[in-house]
Amino acid sequence: GMKKVSIVILNWNGRDMLRRFLPSVVANSQSADVEVCVADNGSTDDSVDVLKREFPSVEILHLERNYGFAEGYNRALEQIEAEYCVLLNSDVETPEGWLEPLVDRLDKDSRIAAVAPKLLWSENRELFEYAGAAGGFIDYLGYPFCRGRILSTVERDEGQYDKRREIFWASGAALCCRRELFVEMGGFDEDYFAHMEEIDLQWRMQLAGWKIMVEPRSVVYHLGGGTLPVSSRKVYLNHRNNLAMLFKCASPMQRAVVAVVRPATDMLEAFVNLVTLHPQRAWAIVRAWGEFIAWHGVLSRKRKAVQRTKKV
């Protein structure tokens, strides 16, 4: 019958990650009410064979090509029947007792759309993980930040964020949400491909009257890519998608401020990249603005759709 919780891991050529991290997920999600699924984004390595051979209890969803993070999850969650879904990156280790507090939160408060665990770094478990840490917020100009990280410095976890609380966004690396709501809200914006799509979705959920929470009684360990060099592709996607998200979700007042200040701060950032000999990054910011402007008609339609679901 229908499971209560489906843990969905998106995989693309991630055989080694699955071998390293999936055993902890399978071992610590043993319950009649929980299934573990891997949605395979058309991998060309042997990860599907490895799953069949080494993880027979894991359900495999076959997606015929690499749809990226956003569309990959949208397609996967449409095929699943569970009440709650946990979106889990393939490089996350889940210790014993990680799942119950998340499910418990959604059971107890029907106004919560999604709840996230505390993210620590799998390479040094005393430190927060760079990309999500203890829950995220967004400043007035649309720049996201999170508790447990200041710019590129990651804090040590000393219990300073162990209080459950409402947040603005949680990392898509480990996010427990109401599946039906995810699908009803249109899921992730597929035009984004990757980066920002989880913040965009959670902003829309909040505009529709829902809450996003962090539940620090649940802890997971994420390898993440916070230590990787920033590629110009990542700079491009982050800037473009961030501007698109602001266009769709921000209030008229905030949009007015953003429209004046952001071109200046972004061009300054491009200039600094040029001067410090990162021409590809500088060009990525300029390209992001070009694409954002070209998206104007599409974004206007999306903004109208957001306004229609808006309650607050």
PDB file of C-alpha atoms in Angstrom:
ATOM      1  CA  GLY A   1       0.000   0.000   0.000  1.00  0.00           C
ATOM      2  CA  MET A   2       0.896   3.655   0.091  1.00  0.00           C
ATOM      3  CA  LYS A   3       3.886   4.523   2.248  1.00  0.00           C
ATOM      4  CA  LYS A   4       3.821   7.463   4.570  1.00  0.00           C
ATOM      5  CA  VAL A   5       7.341   8.635   3.734  1.00  0.00           C
ATOM      6  CA  SER A   6       9.339   8.316   0.568  1.00  0.00           C
ATOM      7  CA  ILE A   7      13.022   9.244   0.703  1.00  0.00           C
ATOM      8  CA  VAL A   8      13.959  10.317  -2.813  1.00  0.00           C
ATOM      9  CA  ILE A   9      17.565  10.521  -3.905  1.00  0.00           C
ATOM     10  CA  LEU A  10      18.319  11.976  -7.307  1.00  0.00           C
ATOM     11  CA  ASN A  11      21.251  10.223  -8.968  1.00  0.00           C
ATOM     12  CA  TRP A  12      23.256  11.001 -12.058  1.00  0.00           C
ATOM     13  CA  ASN A  13      26.391   8.888 -12.566  1.00  0.00           C
ATOM     14  CA  GLY A  14      26.861   8.804  -8.804  1.00  0.00           C
ATOM     15  CA  ARG A  15      27.773   5.172  -8.241  1.00  0.00           C
ATOM     16  CA  ASP A  16      30.582   5.925  -5.757  1.00  0.00           C
ATOM     17  CA  MET A  17      28.408   8.334  -3.766  1.00  0.00           C
ATOM     18  CA  LEU A  18      25.620   5.748  -3.576  1.00  0.00           C
ATOM     19  CA  ARG A  19      28.038   3.089  -2.344  1.00  0.00           C
ATOM     20  CA  ARG A  20      29.401   5.416   0.290  1.00  0.00           C
ATOM     21  CA  PHE A  21      26.216   7.078   1.601  1.00  0.00           C
ATOM     22  CA  LEU A  22      23.207   4.927   0.734  1.00  0.00           C
ATOM     23  CA  PRO A  23      23.934   2.172   3.316  1.00  0.00           C
ATOM     24  CA  SER A  24      23.294   4.658   6.163  1.00  0.00           C
ATOM     25  CA  VAL A  25      20.030   5.781   4.562  1.00  0.00           C
ATOM     26  CA  VAL A  26      18.795   2.219   4.110  1.00  0.00           C
ATOM     27  CA  ALA A  27      19.905   1.145   7.599  1.00  0.00           C
ATOM     28  CA  ASN A  28      18.341   4.116   9.395  1.00  0.00           C
ATOM     29  CA  SER A  29      15.068   4.291   7.503  1.00  0.00           C
ATOM     30  CA  GLN A  30      13.881   0.771   8.346  1.00  0.00           C
ATOM     31  CA  SER A  31      10.168   1.079   8.909  1.00  0.00           C
ATOM     32  CA  ALA A  32       7.092  -0.402   7.290  1.00  0.00           C
ATOM     33  CA  ASP A  33       5.967   3.132   6.547  1.00  0.00           C
ATOM     34  CA  VAL A  34       9.137   4.326   4.786  1.00  0.00           C
ATOM     35  CA  GLU A  35      10.506   3.600   1.340  1.00  0.00           C
ATOM     36  CA  VAL A  36      13.849   4.619  -0.134  1.00  0.00           C
ATOM     37  CA  CYS A  37      13.807   5.542  -3.833  1.00  0.00           C
ATOM     38  CA  VAL A  38      16.575   6.508  -6.179  1.00  0.00           C
ATOM     39  CA  ALA A  39      15.426   8.541  -9.159  1.00  0.00           C
ATOM     40  CA  ASP A  40      18.034   7.966 -11.825  1.00  0.00           C
ATOM     41  CA  ASN A  41      18.528  10.893 -14.208  1.00  0.00           C
ATOM     42  CA  GLY A  42      19.561   8.723 -17.179  1.00  0.00           C
ATOM     43  CA  SER A  43      22.954   7.696 -15.755  1.00  0.00           C
ATOM     44  CA  THR A  44      25.539   6.346 -18.159  1.00  0.00           C
ATOM     45  CA  ASP A  45      27.672   4.706 -15.456  1.00  0.00           C
ATOM     46  CA  ASP A  46      26.658   1.400 -13.845  1.00  0.00           C
ATOM     47  CA  SER A  47      24.875   2.979 -10.867  1.00  0.00           C
ATOM     48  CA  VAL A  48      21.559   1.304 -11.758  1.00  0.00           C
ATOM     49  CA  ASP A  49      23.234  -2.150 -11.803  1.00  0.00           C
ATOM     50  CA  VAL A  50      24.942  -1.384  -8.495  1.00  0.00           C
ATOM     51  CA  LEU A  51      21.560  -0.424  -6.983  1.00  0.00           C
ATOM     52  CA  LYS A  52      19.901  -3.624  -8.179  1.00  0.00           C
ATOM     53  CA  ARG A  53      22.769  -5.786  -6.970  1.00  0.00           C
ATOM     54  CA  GLU A  54      23.805  -4.127  -3.699  1.00  0.00           C
ATOM     55  CA  PHE A  55      20.608  -2.349  -2.565  1.00  0.00           C
ATOM     56  CA  PRO A  56      17.715  -4.658  -3.495  1.00  0.00           C
ATOM     57  CA  SER A  57      15.315  -2.937  -1.069  1.00  0.00           C
ATOM     58  CA  VAL A  58      15.697   0.407  -2.847  1.00  0.00           C
ATOM     59  CA  GLU A  59      13.054   1.379  -5.356  1.00  0.00           C
ATOM     60  CA  ILE A  60      14.446   2.690  -8.684  1.00  0.00           C
ATOM     61  CA  LEU A  61      12.657   5.359 -10.714  1.00  0.00           C
ATOM     62  CA  HIS A  62      14.057   5.578 -14.236  1.00  0.00           C
ATOM     63  CA  LEU A  63      14.144   9.037 -15.822  1.00  0.00           C
ATOM     64  CA  GLU A  64      15.209   8.745 -19.439  1.00  0.00           C
ATOM     65  CA  ARG A  65      17.755  11.575 -19.475  1.00  0.00           C
ATOM     66  CA  ASN A  66      19.500  14.067 -17.192  1.00  0.00           C
ATOM     67  CA  TYR A  67      16.744  16.497 -16.311  1.00  0.00           C
ATOM     68  CA  GLY A  68      18.848  18.408 -13.804  1.00  0.00           C
ATOM     69  CA  PHE A  69      17.885  18.936 -10.173  1.00  0.00           C
ATOM     70  CA  ALA A  70      14.648  20.866 -10.667  1.00  0.00           C
ATOM     71  CA  GLU A  71      12.878  18.847 -13.342  1.00  0.00           C
ATOM     72  CA  GLY A  72      14.368  15.576 -12.097  1.00  0.00           C
ATOM     73  CA  TYR A  73      12.705  16.006  -8.708  1.00  0.00           C
ATOM     74  CA  ASN A  74       9.449  17.234 -10.251  1.00  0.00           C
ATOM     75  CA  ARG A  75       9.197  14.095 -12.392  1.00  0.00           C
ATOM     76  CA  ALA A  76      10.155  11.835  -9.502  1.00  0.00           C
ATOM     77  CA  LEU A  77       7.667  13.306  -7.017  1.00  0.00           C
ATOM     78  CA  GLU A  78       4.818  13.009  -9.513  1.00  0.00           C
ATOM     79  CA  GLN A  79       5.449   9.258  -9.706  1.00  0.00           C
ATOM     80  CA  ILE A  80       5.471   8.685  -5.947  1.00  0.00           C
ATOM     81  CA  GLU A  81       2.456   8.167  -3.714  1.00  0.00           C
ATOM     82  CA  ALA A  82       3.734   8.858  -0.204  1.00  0.00           C
ATOM     83  CA  GLU A  83       2.253  11.563   2.015  1.00  0.00           C
ATOM     84  CA  TYR A  84       5.676  13.036   2.837  1.00  0.00           C
ATOM     85  CA  CYS A  85       8.777  13.115   0.697  1.00  0.00           C
ATOM     86  CA  VAL A  86      12.330  13.620   1.841  1.00  0.00           C
ATOM     87  CA  LEU A  87      14.484  15.150  -0.854  1.00  0.00           C
ATOM     88  CA  LEU A  88      17.947  13.837  -0.099  1.00  0.00           C
ATOM     89  CA  ASN A  89      21.207  14.450  -1.936  1.00  0.00           C
ATOM     90  CA  SER A  90      23.207  11.362  -2.788  1.00  0.00           C
ATOM     91  CA  ASP A  91      26.110  12.621  -0.633  1.00  0.00           C
ATOM     92  CA  VAL A  92      24.213  12.762   2.667  1.00  0.00           C
ATOM     93  CA  GLU A  93      24.764  10.352   5.546  1.00  0.00           C
ATOM     94  CA  THR A  94      21.760   9.813   7.796  1.00  0.00           C
ATOM     95  CA  PRO A  95      22.502   8.649  11.360  1.00  0.00           C
ATOM     96  CA  GLU A  96      20.053   6.727  13.516  1.00  0.00           C
ATOM     97  CA  GLY A  97      16.970   8.678  14.561  1.00  0.00           C
ATOM     98  CA  TRP A  98      17.261  11.331  11.853  1.00  0.00           C
ATOM     99  CA  LEU A  99      13.865  10.803  10.230  1.00  0.00           C
ATOM    100  CA  GLU A 100      11.357  10.633  13.113  1.00  0.00           C
ATOM    101  CA  PRO A 101      11.684  14.258  14.313  1.00  0.00           C
ATOM    102  CA  LEU A 102      11.013  15.546  10.773  1.00  0.00           C
ATOM    103  CA  VAL A 103       7.913  13.421  10.261  1.00  0.00           C
ATOM    104  CA  ASP A 104       6.744  14.248  13.782  1.00  0.00           C
ATOM    105  CA  ARG A 105       6.934  17.990  13.016  1.00  0.00           C
ATOM    106  CA  LEU A 106       4.757  17.715   9.892  1.00  0.00           C
ATOM    107  CA  ASP A 107       2.307  15.462  11.745  1.00  0.00           C
ATOM    108  CA  LYS A 108       1.942  17.940  14.602  1.00  0.00           C
ATOM    109  CA  ASP A 109       1.562  21.194  12.665  1.00  0.00           C
ATOM    110  CA  SER A 110      -0.561  21.255   9.538  1.00  0.00           C
ATOM    111  CA  ARG A 111       0.699  24.728   8.576  1.00  0.00           C
ATOM    112  CA  ILE A 112       4.251  23.538   7.975  1.00  0.00           C
ATOM    113  CA  ALA A 113       5.030  22.867   4.318  1.00  0.00           C
ATOM    114  CA  ALA A 114       8.570  21.594   4.788  1.00  0.00           C
ATOM    115  CA  VAL A 115      11.004  20.863   7.577  1.00  0.00           C
ATOM    116  CA  ALA A 116      14.760  20.426   7.454  1.00  0.00           C
ATOM    117  CA  PRO A 117      17.348  18.782   9.687  1.00  0.00           C
ATOM    118  CA  LYS A 118      20.496  20.455  10.911  1.00  0.00           C
ATOM    119  CA  LEU A 119      23.214  19.957   8.278  1.00  0.00           C
ATOM    120  CA  LEU A 120      26.703  19.161   9.488  1.00  0.00           C
ATOM    121  CA  TRP A 121      29.726  18.475   7.308  1.00  0.00           C
ATOM    122  CA  SER A 122      30.522  14.790   6.790  1.00  0.00           C
ATOM    123  CA  GLU A 123      34.268  15.516   6.592  1.00  0.00           C
ATOM    124  CA  ASN A 124      34.408  17.247   9.977  1.00  0.00           C
ATOM    125  CA  ARG A 125      31.316  16.597  12.034  1.00  0.00           C
ATOM    126  CA  GLU A 126      31.908  19.470  14.412  1.00  0.00           C
ATOM    127  CA  LEU A 127      31.337  21.964  11.602  1.00  0.00           C
ATOM    128  CA  PHE A 128      28.179  23.076   9.859  1.00  0.00           C
ATOM    129  CA  GLU A 129      27.848  22.178   6.223  1.00  0.00           C
ATOM    130  CA  TYR A 130      28.467  25.113   3.925  1.00  0.00           C
ATOM    131  CA  ALA A 131      25.333  25.039   1.781  1.00  0.00           C
ATOM    132  CA  GLY A 132      22.533  24.793   4.323  1.00  0.00           C
ATOM    133  CA  ALA A 133      23.842  24.700   7.864  1.00  0.00           C
ATOM    134  CA  ALA A 134      21.074  25.509  10.375  1.00  0.00           C
ATOM    135  CA  GLY A 135      18.554  27.084   8.032  1.00  0.00           C
ATOM    136  CA  GLY A 136      18.591  29.948   5.585  1.00  0.00           C
ATOM    137  CA  PHE A 137      17.331  33.493   5.215  1.00  0.00           C
ATOM    138  CA  ILE A 138      17.449  36.080   2.473  1.00  0.00           C
ATOM    139  CA  ASP A 139      18.397  39.740   2.686  1.00  0.00           C
ATOM    140  CA  TYR A 140      16.461  42.616   1.162  1.00  0.00           C
ATOM    141  CA  LEU A 141      18.488  42.534  -2.061  1.00  0.00           C
ATOM    142  CA  GLY A 142      17.784  38.852  -2.481  1.00  0.00           C
ATOM    143  CA  TYR A 143      21.138  37.466  -1.382  1.00  0.00           C
ATOM    144  CA  PRO A 144      20.630  34.212   0.550  1.00  0.00           C
ATOM    145  CA  PHE A 145      22.599  33.467   3.714  1.00  0.00           C
ATOM    146  CA  CYS A 146      22.361  30.809   6.407  1.00  0.00           C
ATOM    147  CA  ARG A 147      22.862  30.393  10.123  1.00  0.00           C
ATOM    148  CA  GLY A 148      26.135  28.601  10.756  1.00  0.00           C
ATOM    149  CA  ARG A 149      28.050  30.319   7.980  1.00  0.00           C
ATOM    150  CA  ILE A 150      29.387  33.835   7.600  1.00  0.00           C
ATOM    151  CA  LEU A 151      30.385  34.485   3.976  1.00  0.00           C
ATOM    152  CA  SER A 152      32.769  31.605   3.326  1.00  0.00           C
ATOM    153  CA  THR A 153      33.550  30.793   6.959  1.00  0.00           C
ATOM    154  CA  VAL A 154      31.704  27.866   8.486  1.00  0.00           C
ATOM    155  CA  GLU A 155      30.941  27.858  12.214  1.00  0.00           C
ATOM    156  CA  ARG A 156      31.535  25.029  14.667  1.00  0.00           C
ATOM    157  CA  ASP A 157      28.309  23.489  15.971  1.00  0.00           C
ATOM    158  CA  GLU A 158      28.197  24.193  19.687  1.00  0.00           C
ATOM    159  CA  GLY A 159      24.454  23.902  20.075  1.00  0.00           C
ATOM    160  CA  GLN A 160      23.911  27.593  19.279  1.00  0.00           C
ATOM    161  CA  TYR A 161      21.172  26.765  16.736  1.00  0.00           C
ATOM    162  CA  ASP A 162      19.508  23.877  18.553  1.00  0.00           C
ATOM    163  CA  LYS A 163      16.185  25.611  18.963  1.00  0.00           C
ATOM    164  CA  ARG A 164      13.485  24.613  16.512  1.00  0.00           C
ATOM    165  CA  ARG A 165      12.337  27.671  14.569  1.00  0.00           C
ATOM    166  CA  GLU A 166      10.849  29.069  11.414  1.00  0.00           C
ATOM    167  CA  ILE A 167      13.308  29.846   8.621  1.00  0.00           C
ATOM    168  CA  PHE A 168      13.025  31.359   5.143  1.00  0.00           C
ATOM    169  CA  TRP A 169      14.591  28.490   3.232  1.00  0.00           C
ATOM    170  CA  ALA A 170      16.157  25.109   3.817  1.00  0.00           C
ATOM    171  CA  SER A 171      18.730  23.439   1.640  1.00  0.00           C
ATOM    172  CA  GLY A 172      17.403  20.976  -0.929  1.00  0.00           C
ATOM    173  CA  ALA A 173      20.136  18.592   0.259  1.00  0.00           C
ATOM    174  CA  ALA A 174      17.798  17.232   2.938  1.00  0.00           C
ATOM    175  CA  LEU A 175      14.243  18.508   2.961  1.00  0.00           C
ATOM    176  CA  CYS A 176      11.119  16.780   4.225  1.00  0.00           C
ATOM    177  CA  CYS A 177       7.963  18.164   2.620  1.00  0.00           C
ATOM    178  CA  ARG A 178       4.313  17.437   1.952  1.00  0.00           C
ATOM    179  CA  ARG A 179       4.369  15.704  -1.412  1.00  0.00           C
ATOM    180  CA  GLU A 180       0.919  16.770  -2.575  1.00  0.00           C
ATOM    181  CA  LEU A 181       1.659  20.404  -1.760  1.00  0.00           C
ATOM    182  CA  PHE A 182       4.977  20.207  -3.631  1.00  0.00           C
ATOM    183  CA  VAL A 183       3.143  18.986  -6.744  1.00  0.00           C
ATOM    184  CA  GLU A 184       0.235  21.451  -6.319  1.00  0.00           C
ATOM    185  CA  MET A 185       2.646  24.405  -6.144  1.00  0.00           C
ATOM    186  CA  GLY A 186       4.130  23.296  -9.456  1.00  0.00           C
ATOM    187  CA  GLY A 187       7.268  21.944  -7.813  1.00  0.00           C
ATOM    188  CA  PHE A 188      10.622  23.476  -8.639  1.00  0.00           C
ATOM    189  CA  ASP A 189      10.825  26.018 -11.462  1.00  0.00           C
ATOM    190  CA  GLU A 190      12.233  23.879 -14.258  1.00  0.00           C
ATOM    191  CA  ASP A 191      13.671  26.843 -16.147  1.00  0.00           C
ATOM    192  CA  TYR A 192      16.256  27.168 -13.359  1.00  0.00           C
ATOM    193  CA  PHE A 193      17.907  23.776 -14.111  1.00  0.00           C
ATOM    194  CA  ALA A 194      19.920  24.064 -10.871  1.00  0.00           C
ATOM    195  CA  HIS A 195      20.613  26.578  -8.056  1.00  0.00           C
ATOM    196  CA  MET A 196      18.015  28.632  -6.144  1.00  0.00           C
ATOM    197  CA  GLU A 197      15.057  26.438  -7.107  1.00  0.00           C
ATOM    198  CA  GLU A 198      14.473  25.290  -3.536  1.00  0.00           C
ATOM    199  CA  ILE A 199      14.484  28.871  -2.212  1.00  0.00           C
ATOM    200  CA  ASP A 200      12.110  29.920  -4.988  1.00  0.00           C
ATOM    201  CA  LEU A 201       9.670  27.105  -4.113  1.00  0.00           C
ATOM    202  CA  GLN A 202       9.828  27.787  -0.367  1.00  0.00           C
ATOM    203  CA  TRP A 203       9.227  31.504  -0.924  1.00  0.00           C
ATOM    204  CA  ARG A 204       6.124  30.663  -2.974  1.00  0.00           C
ATOM    205  CA  MET A 205       4.961  28.292  -0.240  1.00  0.00           C
ATOM    206  CA  GLN A 206       5.290  31.051   2.346  1.00  0.00           C
ATOM    207  CA  LEU A 207       3.421  33.542   0.167  1.00  0.00           C
ATOM    208  CA  ALA A 208       0.634  30.951   0.023  1.00  0.00           C
ATOM    209  CA  GLY A 209       0.490  30.915   3.831  1.00  0.00           C
ATOM    210  CA  TRP A 210       2.755  27.961   4.717  1.00  0.00           C
ATOM    211  CA  LYS A 211       5.729  27.764   7.083  1.00  0.00           C
ATOM    212  CA  ILE A 212       9.243  26.364   6.640  1.00  0.00           C
ATOM    213  CA  MET A 213      10.977  25.005   9.753  1.00  0.00           C
ATOM    214  CA  VAL A 214      14.328  23.718  10.898  1.00  0.00           C
ATOM    215  CA  GLU A 215      14.178  20.827  13.367  1.00  0.00           C
ATOM    216  CA  PRO A 216      17.647  20.502  14.955  1.00  0.00           C
ATOM    217  CA  ARG A 217      16.734  17.279  16.796  1.00  0.00           C
ATOM    218  CA  SER A 218      17.304  15.773  13.372  1.00  0.00           C
ATOM    219  CA  VAL A 219      20.914  15.881  12.182  1.00  0.00           C
ATOM    220  CA  VAL A 220      22.423  14.673   8.907  1.00  0.00           C
ATOM    221  CA  TYR A 221      25.958  14.817   7.544  1.00  0.00           C
ATOM    222  CA  HIS A 222      26.406  16.312   4.091  1.00  0.00           C
ATOM    223  CA  LEU A 223      29.576  16.129   2.022  1.00  0.00           C
ATOM    224  CA  GLY A 224      28.477  19.011  -0.224  1.00  0.00           C
ATOM    225  CA  GLY A 225      30.561  21.037  -2.624  1.00  0.00           C
ATOM    226  CA  GLY A 226      31.194  24.092  -0.486  1.00  0.00           C
ATOM    227  CA  THR A 227      34.926  23.612  -0.816  1.00  0.00           C
ATOM    228  CA  LEU A 228      34.896  23.321  -4.609  1.00  0.00           C
ATOM    229  CA  PRO A 229      36.092  26.268  -6.688  1.00  0.00           C
ATOM    230  CA  VAL A 230      33.210  28.396  -7.958  1.00  0.00           C
ATOM    231  CA  SER A 231      32.692  27.734 -11.654  1.00  0.00           C
ATOM    232  CA  SER A 232      31.512  30.488 -13.987  1.00  0.00           C
ATOM    233  CA  ARG A 233      28.490  28.294 -14.805  1.00  0.00           C
ATOM    234  CA  LYS A 234      27.507  28.324 -11.123  1.00  0.00           C
ATOM    235  CA  VAL A 235      27.940  32.120 -10.956  1.00  0.00           C
ATOM    236  CA  TYR A 236      25.730  32.464 -14.036  1.00  0.00           C
ATOM    237  CA  LEU A 237      22.937  30.198 -12.754  1.00  0.00           C
ATOM    238  CA  ASN A 238      22.998  31.719  -9.268  1.00  0.00           C
ATOM    239  CA  HIS A 239      22.695  35.303 -10.528  1.00  0.00           C
ATOM    240  CA  ARG A 240      20.135  34.585 -13.235  1.00  0.00           C
ATOM    241  CA  ASN A 241      17.891  32.423 -11.038  1.00  0.00           C
ATOM    242  CA  ASN A 242      18.156  34.797  -8.092  1.00  0.00           C
ATOM    243  CA  LEU A 243      16.952  37.730 -10.221  1.00  0.00           C
ATOM    244  CA  ALA A 244      14.145  35.592 -11.667  1.00  0.00           C
ATOM    245  CA  MET A 245      13.058  34.552  -8.164  1.00  0.00           C
ATOM    246  CA  LEU A 246      12.961  38.184  -6.971  1.00  0.00           C
ATOM    247  CA  PHE A 247      10.951  39.182 -10.025  1.00  0.00           C
ATOM    248  CA  LYS A 248       8.411  36.415  -9.297  1.00  0.00           C
ATOM    249  CA  CYS A 249       8.105  36.678  -5.521  1.00  0.00           C
ATOM    250  CA  ALA A 250       9.232  40.035  -4.115  1.00  0.00           C
ATOM    251  CA  SER A 251       6.799  42.740  -3.042  1.00  0.00           C
ATOM    252  CA  PRO A 252       6.480  45.834  -5.300  1.00  0.00           C
ATOM    253  CA  MET A 253       8.489  47.853  -2.787  1.00  0.00           C
ATOM    254  CA  GLN A 254      11.288  45.286  -2.607  1.00  0.00           C
ATOM    255  CA  ARG A 255      11.313  44.961  -6.399  1.00  0.00           C
ATOM    256  CA  ALA A 256      11.742  48.709  -6.760  1.00  0.00           C
ATOM    257  CA  VAL A 257      14.762  48.711  -4.450  1.00  0.00           C
ATOM    258  CA  VAL A 258      16.239  45.648  -6.144  1.00  0.00           C
ATOM    259  CA  ALA A 259      15.786  47.204  -9.602  1.00  0.00           C
ATOM    260  CA  VAL A 260      17.888  50.197  -8.562  1.00  0.00           C
ATOM    261  CA  VAL A 261      20.529  48.623  -6.336  1.00  0.00           C
ATOM    262  CA  ARG A 262      21.139  45.181  -7.831  1.00  0.00           C
ATOM    263  CA  PRO A 263      22.381  46.292 -11.275  1.00  0.00           C
ATOM    264  CA  ALA A 264      24.936  48.439  -9.453  1.00  0.00           C
ATOM    265  CA  THR A 265      26.104  45.768  -6.978  1.00  0.00           C
ATOM    266  CA  ASP A 266      26.166  43.062  -9.665  1.00  0.00           C
ATOM    267  CA  MET A 267      28.146  45.203 -12.122  1.00  0.00           C
ATOM    268  CA  LEU A 268      30.536  46.089  -9.306  1.00  0.00           C
ATOM    269  CA  GLU A 269      30.940  42.364  -8.650  1.00  0.00           C
ATOM    270  CA  ALA A 270      31.601  41.795 -12.360  1.00  0.00           C
ATOM    271  CA  PHE A 271      34.188  44.586 -12.338  1.00  0.00           C
ATOM    272  CA  VAL A 272      35.943  43.139  -9.269  1.00  0.00           C
ATOM    273  CA  ASN A 273      36.073  39.757 -11.027  1.00  0.00           C
ATOM    274  CA  LEU A 274      37.649  41.398 -14.078  1.00  0.00           C
ATOM    275  CA  VAL A 275      40.259  43.224 -12.019  1.00  0.00           C
ATOM    276  CA  THR A 276      41.115  40.078 -10.057  1.00  0.00           C
ATOM    277  CA  LEU A 277      41.520  38.176 -13.345  1.00  0.00           C
ATOM    278  CA  HIS A 278      38.337  36.121 -13.345  1.00  0.00           C
ATOM    279  CA  PRO A 279      36.982  37.271 -16.726  1.00  0.00           C
ATOM    280  CA  GLN A 280      34.743  34.185 -17.101  1.00  0.00           C
ATOM    281  CA  ARG A 281      32.954  35.020 -13.852  1.00  0.00           C
ATOM    282  CA  ALA A 282      32.561  38.655 -14.871  1.00  0.00           C
ATOM    283  CA  TRP A 283      31.069  37.582 -18.198  1.00  0.00           C
ATOM    284  CA  ALA A 284      28.806  35.067 -16.383  1.00  0.00           C
ATOM    285  CA  ILE A 285      27.205  37.918 -14.389  1.00  0.00           C
ATOM    286  CA  VAL A 286      26.643  39.981 -17.540  1.00  0.00           C
ATOM    287  CA  ARG A 287      25.175  36.940 -19.335  1.00  0.00           C
ATOM    288  CA  ALA A 288      22.888  36.241 -16.364  1.00  0.00           C
ATOM    289  CA  TRP A 289      21.446  39.751 -16.651  1.00  0.00           C
ATOM    290  CA  GLY A 290      20.998  39.333 -20.407  1.00  0.00           C
ATOM    291  CA  GLU A 291      19.086  36.093 -19.946  1.00  0.00           C
ATOM    292  CA  PHE A 292      17.037  37.573 -17.082  1.00  0.00           C
ATOM    293  CA  ILE A 293      15.972  40.511 -19.282  1.00  0.00           C
ATOM    294  CA  ALA A 294      15.155  38.132 -22.143  1.00  0.00           C
ATOM    295  CA  TRP A 295      12.922  36.151 -19.749  1.00  0.00           C
ATOM    296  CA  HIS A 296      10.770  39.198 -19.029  1.00  0.00           C
ATOM    297  CA  GLY A 297       7.557  37.945 -20.670  1.00  0.00           C
ATOM    298  CA  VAL A 298       7.815  34.461 -19.170  1.00  0.00           C
ATOM    299  CA  LEU A 299       8.559  35.877 -15.725  1.00  0.00           C
ATOM    300  CA  SER A 300       5.600  38.262 -15.870  1.00  0.00           C
ATOM    301  CA  ARG A 301       3.316  35.281 -16.394  1.00  0.00           C
ATOM    302  CA  LYS A 302       4.969  33.396 -13.535  1.00  0.00           C
ATOM    303  CA  ARG A 303       4.625  36.408 -11.252  1.00  0.00           C
ATOM    304  CA  LYS A 304       0.888  36.570 -11.982  1.00  0.00           C
ATOM    305  CA  ALA A 305       0.583  32.873 -11.127  1.00  0.00           C
ATOM    306  CA  VAL A 306       2.404  33.473  -7.813  1.00  0.00           C
ATOM    307  CA  GLN A 307       0.095  36.411  -7.023  1.00  0.00           C
ATOM    308  CA  ARG A 308      -2.909  34.123  -7.550  1.00  0.00           C
ATOM    309  CA  THR A 309      -1.784  31.655  -4.866  1.00  0.00           C
ATOM    310  CA  LYS A 310      -0.738  34.434  -2.523  1.00  0.00           C
ATOM    311  CA  LYS A 311      -2.455  34.642   0.865  1.00  0.00           C
ATOM    312  CA  VAL A 312      -0.069  36.770   2.937  1.00  0.00           C
TER     313      VAL A 312
END
